[in-house]
C-alpha positions as CSV (number, residue, x, y, z in Angstrom):
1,X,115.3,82.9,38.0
2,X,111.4,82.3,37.9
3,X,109.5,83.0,34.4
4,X,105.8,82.7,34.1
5,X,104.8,79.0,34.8
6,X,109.1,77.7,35.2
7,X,112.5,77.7,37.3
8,X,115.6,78.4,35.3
9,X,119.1,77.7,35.8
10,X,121.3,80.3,34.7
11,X,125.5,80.4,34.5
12,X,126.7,83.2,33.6
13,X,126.9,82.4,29.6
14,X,123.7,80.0,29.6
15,X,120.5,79.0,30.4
16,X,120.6,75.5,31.8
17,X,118.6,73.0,29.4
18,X,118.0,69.0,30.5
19,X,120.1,67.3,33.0
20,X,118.6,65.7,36.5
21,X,116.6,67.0,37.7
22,X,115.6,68.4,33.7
23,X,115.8,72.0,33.5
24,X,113.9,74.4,33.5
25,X,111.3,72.9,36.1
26,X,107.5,73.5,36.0
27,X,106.0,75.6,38.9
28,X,102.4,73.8,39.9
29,X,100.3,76.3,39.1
30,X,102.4,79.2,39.1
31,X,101.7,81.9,36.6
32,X,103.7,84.4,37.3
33,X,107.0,84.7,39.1
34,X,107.7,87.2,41.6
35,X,110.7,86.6,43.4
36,X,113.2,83.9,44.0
37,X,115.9,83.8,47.3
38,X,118.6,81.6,48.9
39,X,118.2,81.1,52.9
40,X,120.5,78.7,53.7
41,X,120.8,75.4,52.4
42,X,117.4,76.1,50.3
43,X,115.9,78.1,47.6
44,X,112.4,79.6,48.4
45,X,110.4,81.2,45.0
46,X,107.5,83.2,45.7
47,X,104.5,82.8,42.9
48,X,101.1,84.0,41.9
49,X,98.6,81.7,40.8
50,X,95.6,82.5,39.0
51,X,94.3,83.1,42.1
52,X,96.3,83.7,45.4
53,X,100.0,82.8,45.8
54,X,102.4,80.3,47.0
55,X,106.1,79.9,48.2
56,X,107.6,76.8,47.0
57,X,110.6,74.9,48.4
58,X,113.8,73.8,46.7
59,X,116.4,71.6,48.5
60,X,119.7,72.7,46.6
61,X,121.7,69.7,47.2
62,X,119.3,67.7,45.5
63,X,117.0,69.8,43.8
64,X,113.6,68.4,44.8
65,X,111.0,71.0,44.9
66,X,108.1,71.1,47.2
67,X,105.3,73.2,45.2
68,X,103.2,74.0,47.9
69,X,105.7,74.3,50.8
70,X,104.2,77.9,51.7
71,X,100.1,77.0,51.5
72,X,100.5,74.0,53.1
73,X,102.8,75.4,55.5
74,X,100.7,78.3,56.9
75,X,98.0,79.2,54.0
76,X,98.0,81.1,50.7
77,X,99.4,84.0,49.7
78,X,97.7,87.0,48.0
79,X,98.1,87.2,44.2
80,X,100.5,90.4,44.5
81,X,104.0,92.0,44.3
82,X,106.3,89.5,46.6
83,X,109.7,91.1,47.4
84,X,111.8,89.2,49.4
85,X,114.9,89.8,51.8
86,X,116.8,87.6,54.2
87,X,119.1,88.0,56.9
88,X,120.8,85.4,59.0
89,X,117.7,82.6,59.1
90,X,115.4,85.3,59.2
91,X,113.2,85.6,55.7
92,X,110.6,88.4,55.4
93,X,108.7,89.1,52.1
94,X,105.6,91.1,51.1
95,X,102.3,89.7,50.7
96,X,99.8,92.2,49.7
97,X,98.5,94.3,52.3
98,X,100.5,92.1,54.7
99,X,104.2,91.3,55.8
100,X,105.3,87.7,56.6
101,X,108.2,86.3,58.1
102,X,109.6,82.9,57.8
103,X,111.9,81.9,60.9
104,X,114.4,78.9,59.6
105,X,115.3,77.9,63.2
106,X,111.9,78.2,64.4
107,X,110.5,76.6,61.3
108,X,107.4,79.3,61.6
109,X,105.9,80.4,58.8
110,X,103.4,83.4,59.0
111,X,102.3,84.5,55.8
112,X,100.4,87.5,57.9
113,X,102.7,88.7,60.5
114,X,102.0,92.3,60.0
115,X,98.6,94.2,58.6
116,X,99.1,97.5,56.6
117,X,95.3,97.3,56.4
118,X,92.9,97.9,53.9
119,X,94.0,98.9,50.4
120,X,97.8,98.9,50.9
121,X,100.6,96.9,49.4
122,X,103.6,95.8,50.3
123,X,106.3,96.8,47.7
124,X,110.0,96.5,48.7
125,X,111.7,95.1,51.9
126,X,115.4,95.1,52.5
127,X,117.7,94.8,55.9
128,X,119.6,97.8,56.9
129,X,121.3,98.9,60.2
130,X,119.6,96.1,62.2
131,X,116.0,96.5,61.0
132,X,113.8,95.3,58.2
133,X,112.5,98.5,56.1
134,X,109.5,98.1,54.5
135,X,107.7,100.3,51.6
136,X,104.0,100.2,51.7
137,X,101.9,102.1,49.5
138,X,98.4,102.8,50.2
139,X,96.4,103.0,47.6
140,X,95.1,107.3,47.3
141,X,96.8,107.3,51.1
142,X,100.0,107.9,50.0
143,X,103.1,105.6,50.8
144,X,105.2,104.9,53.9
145,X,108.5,103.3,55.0
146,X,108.4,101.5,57.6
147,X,110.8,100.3,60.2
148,X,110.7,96.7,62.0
149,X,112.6,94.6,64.7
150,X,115.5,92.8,63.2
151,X,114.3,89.6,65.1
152,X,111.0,89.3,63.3
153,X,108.9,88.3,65.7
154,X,107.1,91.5,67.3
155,X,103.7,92.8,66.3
156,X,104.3,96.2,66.6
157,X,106.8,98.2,64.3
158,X,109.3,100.2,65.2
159,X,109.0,103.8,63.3
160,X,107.6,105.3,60.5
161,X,108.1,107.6,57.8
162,X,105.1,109.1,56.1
163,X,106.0,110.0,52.1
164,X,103.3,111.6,51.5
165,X,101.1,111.6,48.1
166,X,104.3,109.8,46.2
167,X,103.8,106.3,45.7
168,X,107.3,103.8,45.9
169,X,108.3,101.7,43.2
170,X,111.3,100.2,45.2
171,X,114.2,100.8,48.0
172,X,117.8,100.1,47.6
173,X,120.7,100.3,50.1
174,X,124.3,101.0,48.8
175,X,127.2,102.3,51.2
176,X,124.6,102.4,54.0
177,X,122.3,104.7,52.5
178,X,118.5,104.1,51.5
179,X,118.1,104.7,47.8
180,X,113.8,105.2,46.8
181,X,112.6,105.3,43.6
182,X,109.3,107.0,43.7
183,X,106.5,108.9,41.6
184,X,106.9,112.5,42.1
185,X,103.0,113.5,42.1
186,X,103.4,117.1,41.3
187,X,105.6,116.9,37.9
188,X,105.3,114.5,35.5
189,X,107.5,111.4,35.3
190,X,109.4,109.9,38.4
191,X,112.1,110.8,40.8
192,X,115.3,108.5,42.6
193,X,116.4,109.9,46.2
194,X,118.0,109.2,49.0
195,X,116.0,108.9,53.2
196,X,117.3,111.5,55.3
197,X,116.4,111.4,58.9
198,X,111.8,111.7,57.6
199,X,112.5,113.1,54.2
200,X,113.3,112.4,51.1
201,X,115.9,114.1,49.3
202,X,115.1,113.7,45.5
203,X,118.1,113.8,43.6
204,X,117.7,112.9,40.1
205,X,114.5,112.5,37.4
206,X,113.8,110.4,34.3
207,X,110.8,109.6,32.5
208,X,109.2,106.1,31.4
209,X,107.6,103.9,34.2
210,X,107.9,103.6,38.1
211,X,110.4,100.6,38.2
212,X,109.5,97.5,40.8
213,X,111.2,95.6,43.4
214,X,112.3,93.4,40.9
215,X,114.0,95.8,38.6
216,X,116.9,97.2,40.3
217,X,120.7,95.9,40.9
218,X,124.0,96.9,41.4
219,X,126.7,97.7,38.2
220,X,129.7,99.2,38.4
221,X,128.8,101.2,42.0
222,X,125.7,102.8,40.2
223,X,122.1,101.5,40.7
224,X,120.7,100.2,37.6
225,X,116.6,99.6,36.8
226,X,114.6,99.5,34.5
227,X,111.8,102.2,33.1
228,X,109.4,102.0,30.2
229,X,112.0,99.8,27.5
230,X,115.1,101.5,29.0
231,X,117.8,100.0,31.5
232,X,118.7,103.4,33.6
233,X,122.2,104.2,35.2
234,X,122.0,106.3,38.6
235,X,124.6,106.6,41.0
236,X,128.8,107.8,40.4
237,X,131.1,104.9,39.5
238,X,133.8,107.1,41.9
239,X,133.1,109.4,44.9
240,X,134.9,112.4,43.0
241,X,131.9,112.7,40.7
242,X,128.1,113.9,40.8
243,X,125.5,111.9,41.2
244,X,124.7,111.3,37.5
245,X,121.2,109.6,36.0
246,X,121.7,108.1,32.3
247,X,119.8,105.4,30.4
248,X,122.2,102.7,29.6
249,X,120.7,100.2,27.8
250,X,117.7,99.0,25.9
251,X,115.5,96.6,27.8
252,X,114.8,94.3,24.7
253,X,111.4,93.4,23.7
254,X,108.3,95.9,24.8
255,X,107.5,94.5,28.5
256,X,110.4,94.5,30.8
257,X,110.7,91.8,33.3
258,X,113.6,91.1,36.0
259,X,117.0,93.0,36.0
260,X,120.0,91.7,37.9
261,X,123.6,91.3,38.0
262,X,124.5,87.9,39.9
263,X,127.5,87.3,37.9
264,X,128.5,91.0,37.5
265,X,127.3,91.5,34.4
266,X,123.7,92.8,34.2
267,X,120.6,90.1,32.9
268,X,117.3,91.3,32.1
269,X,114.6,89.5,31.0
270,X,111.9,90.6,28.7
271,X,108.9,89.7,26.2
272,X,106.5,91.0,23.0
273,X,103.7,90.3,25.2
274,X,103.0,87.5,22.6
275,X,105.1,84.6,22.1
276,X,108.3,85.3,22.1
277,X,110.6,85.7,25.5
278,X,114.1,86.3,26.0
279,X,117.1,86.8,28.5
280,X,119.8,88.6,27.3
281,X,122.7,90.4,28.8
282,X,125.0,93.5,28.8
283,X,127.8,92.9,25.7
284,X,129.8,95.1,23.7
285,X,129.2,99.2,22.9
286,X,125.9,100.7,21.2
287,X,126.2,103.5,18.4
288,X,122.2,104.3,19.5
289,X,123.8,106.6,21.8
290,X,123.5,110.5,22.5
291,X,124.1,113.5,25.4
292,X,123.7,116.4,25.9
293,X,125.5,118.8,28.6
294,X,123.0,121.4,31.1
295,X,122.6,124.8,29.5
296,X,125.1,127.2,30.4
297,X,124.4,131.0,30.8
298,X,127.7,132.7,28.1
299,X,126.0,136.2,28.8
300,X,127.7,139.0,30.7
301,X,126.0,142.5,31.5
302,X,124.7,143.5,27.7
303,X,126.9,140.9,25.7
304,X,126.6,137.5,24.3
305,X,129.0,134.6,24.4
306,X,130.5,134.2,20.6
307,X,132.4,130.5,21.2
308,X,135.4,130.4,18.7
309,X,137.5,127.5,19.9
310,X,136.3,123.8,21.4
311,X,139.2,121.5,23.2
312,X,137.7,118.1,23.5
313,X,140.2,116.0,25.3
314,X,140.0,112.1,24.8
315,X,141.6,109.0,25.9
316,X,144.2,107.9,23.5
317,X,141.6,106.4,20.7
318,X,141.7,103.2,18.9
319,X,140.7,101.7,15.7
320,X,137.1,102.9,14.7
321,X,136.4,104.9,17.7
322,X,134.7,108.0,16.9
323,X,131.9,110.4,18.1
324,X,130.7,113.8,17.0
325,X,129.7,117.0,18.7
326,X,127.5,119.9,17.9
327,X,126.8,123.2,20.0
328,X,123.7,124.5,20.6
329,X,122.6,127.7,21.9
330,X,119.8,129.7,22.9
331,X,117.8,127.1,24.5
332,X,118.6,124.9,21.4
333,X,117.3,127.4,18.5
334,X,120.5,127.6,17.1
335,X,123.0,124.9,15.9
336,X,126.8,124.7,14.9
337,X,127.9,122.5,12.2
338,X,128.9,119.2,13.3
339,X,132.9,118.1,14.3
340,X,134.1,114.6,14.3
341,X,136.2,113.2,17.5
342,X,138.5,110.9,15.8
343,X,142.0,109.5,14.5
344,X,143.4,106.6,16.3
345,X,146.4,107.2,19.0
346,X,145.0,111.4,19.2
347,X,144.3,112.3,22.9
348,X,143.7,115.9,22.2
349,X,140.6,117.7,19.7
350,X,141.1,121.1,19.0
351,X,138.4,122.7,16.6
352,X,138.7,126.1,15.3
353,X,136.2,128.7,13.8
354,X,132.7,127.6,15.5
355,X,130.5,128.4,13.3
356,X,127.8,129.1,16.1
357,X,126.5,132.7,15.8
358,X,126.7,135.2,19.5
359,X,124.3,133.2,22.1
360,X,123.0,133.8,24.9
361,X,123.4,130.2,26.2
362,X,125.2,127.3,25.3
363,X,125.0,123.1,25.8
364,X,127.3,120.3,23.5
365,X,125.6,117.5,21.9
366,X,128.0,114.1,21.5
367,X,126.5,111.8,18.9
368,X,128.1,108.4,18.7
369,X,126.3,106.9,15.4
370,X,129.1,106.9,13.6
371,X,131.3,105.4,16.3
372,X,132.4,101.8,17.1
373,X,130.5,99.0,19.1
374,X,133.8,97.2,19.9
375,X,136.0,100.6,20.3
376,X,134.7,103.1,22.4
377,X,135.4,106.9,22.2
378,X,135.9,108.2,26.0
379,X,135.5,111.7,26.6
380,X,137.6,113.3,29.2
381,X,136.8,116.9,29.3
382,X,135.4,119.4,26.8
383,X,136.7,122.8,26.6
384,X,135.1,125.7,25.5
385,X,136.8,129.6,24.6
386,X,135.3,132.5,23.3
387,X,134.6,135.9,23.7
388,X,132.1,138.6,24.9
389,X,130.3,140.3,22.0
């Protein structure tokens, strides 16, 4: 993993201190890491500087790092976003306004192999169904997503796929379908969706920033990233399910960094802005958890929905697990009294006399502050009875 001016080593329980070579290793001149990949039998990291960029060079059976394998190579890099991808010996990474493509059996570097022009950036890349896409924004332009030879060495692209107005923050490919996060510019906050044929299919919204190429990975058949201080769920863990957008966990300290899961379980990286850096990972169960379910019209012709019962059915609990729920109605004006989810070994909640007054809409609140971080309380299904008043 690259830092500001360093390498790191990480296992999955630690970050690698001393040894030979001695850990973590000093960038020349790097000041801020953008992305690091395996091609091969070496490790290539891709830097800014305080001015321009660079690629350096890592043998992995030895370790030995060449700092300025990509400027002296072919010639600097921008000082910009650097996503990576590789396929086969075929690397291809961003640069700015311009693509470049690193050919291991050709040994041909070409930090400029493709000009968006003028203004534009070069934001994500990935491989998918024998072509490299790539997501270019373009300053007031709009955005694009591109489509390239898999072979990397043509000048001209293959297709194109204008966005429009919204401006990409990254593209993800998971069971063969192109996942872009993206700013929605006529609603506030930002929107995840799918490519479909020359559209974009939004699917689900959240609020917070527009995450980068660095801040997206794979958990549990979900895509995770990050936005504002959050770590965001999207996805269904199982194909029965909807398409579901959640945040997950906190990010850690203010400014979010890199978010990945090479070991399975989620890393992110993060700082105060100040002095103080960290890398932590996903552990245990947070009580700083809430949801809420859609509003549901309970109104038929002239009458309201009076709710008397609630069923909340549970896996069979353990220890501390607990959670509470609350109904809300009429667009949230109104409020029942709260119930508590609980008792150890109990699979099935029934609460009687809601003391909710005749609405005209409905949604359930869980709350887990009172709940376990070691024991979790898993909600099945919540069911809901009542009359017309």
């Amino acid at each position: 993993a690259l830092g500001t001016t360093k390498l790191f080593k990480l296992s999955a329980t630690t970050v690698t201190s001393g040894g030979s070579p001695s850990w973590p290793q000093a960038i020349t001149n790097m000041t801020e890491g953008e992305s690091v990949i395996r091609l091969n039998s070496n490790l290539y990291g891709f830097f800014n500087k305080a001015s321009g960029g660079d690629i350096f060079r890592m043998v992995l059976s030895t370790g030995v790092i060449d700092h300025t394998w990509g400027s002296v190579t072919d010639q600097a890099l921008e000082n910009a976003p650097h996503p990576s991808a590789v396929k086969e010996d075929i690397m291809v990474f961003g640069n700015g306004r311009y693509l470049g493509t690193y050919i291991e059996g050709l040994a041909t570097l070409n930090v400029q192999q493709l000009d968006f022009g003028d203004g534009s950036e070069v934001v994500d890349v990935v491989f998918h169904a024998n072509y490299w896409w790539i997501a270019v924004n373009h300053g007031n332009r709009g955005s694009s997503l591109y489509m390239y030879d898999a072979s990397a060495l043509s000048n001209i692209l293959s297709d194109e796929t204008g966005i429009g107005t919204q401006k990409i923050g990254f593209i993800y490919v998971l069971n063969g379908v192109i996942y872009i996060a993206f700013t929605d510019s006529t609603s506030d906050g930002y929107s995840i969706g799918y490519l479909s044929g020359r559209t974009i299919k939004p699917l689900r919204y959240f609020s917070g920033t527009l995450p980068t190429h660095r801040q997206k990975s794979l958990y549990k058949s979900t895509i995770i990233f990050v936005s504002g201080t959050d770590i965001y769920s999207f996805g269904a863990s199982v194909d029965q399910l909807p398409a579901q957008i959640s945040k997950l966990a906190d990010g850690g300290y203010a400014t979010i960094g890199g978010l990945a899961a090479p070991f399975g379980t989620p890393l992110v990286a993060s700082t105060d802005g100040a002095s103080a850096f960290r890398i932590a990972k996903f552990s245990g169960l947070s009580v700083d958890s809430m949801w809420s379910s859609i509003l549901i019209d309970v109104t038929t012709e002239r009458k309201l929905g009076k709710i008397h019962t609630s069923i909340v059915n549970t896996k069979s609990l353990v220890g501390n697990a607990k959670a509470t729920i609350q109904l809300e109605g009429n667009q949230g004006s109104v409020t029942s009294s709260a119930f508590a989810i609980e008792t150890a070994g109990k699979t099935r909640h029934i609460f009687r006399a809601i003391d909710l007054k005749a609405v005209e809409d409905i949604r359930v609140l869980i709350d887990y502050a009172e709940g376990d971080t070691t024991n979790g309380c898993p909600i099945r299904n919540i069911i809901l009875l009542g009359t017309f008043v």
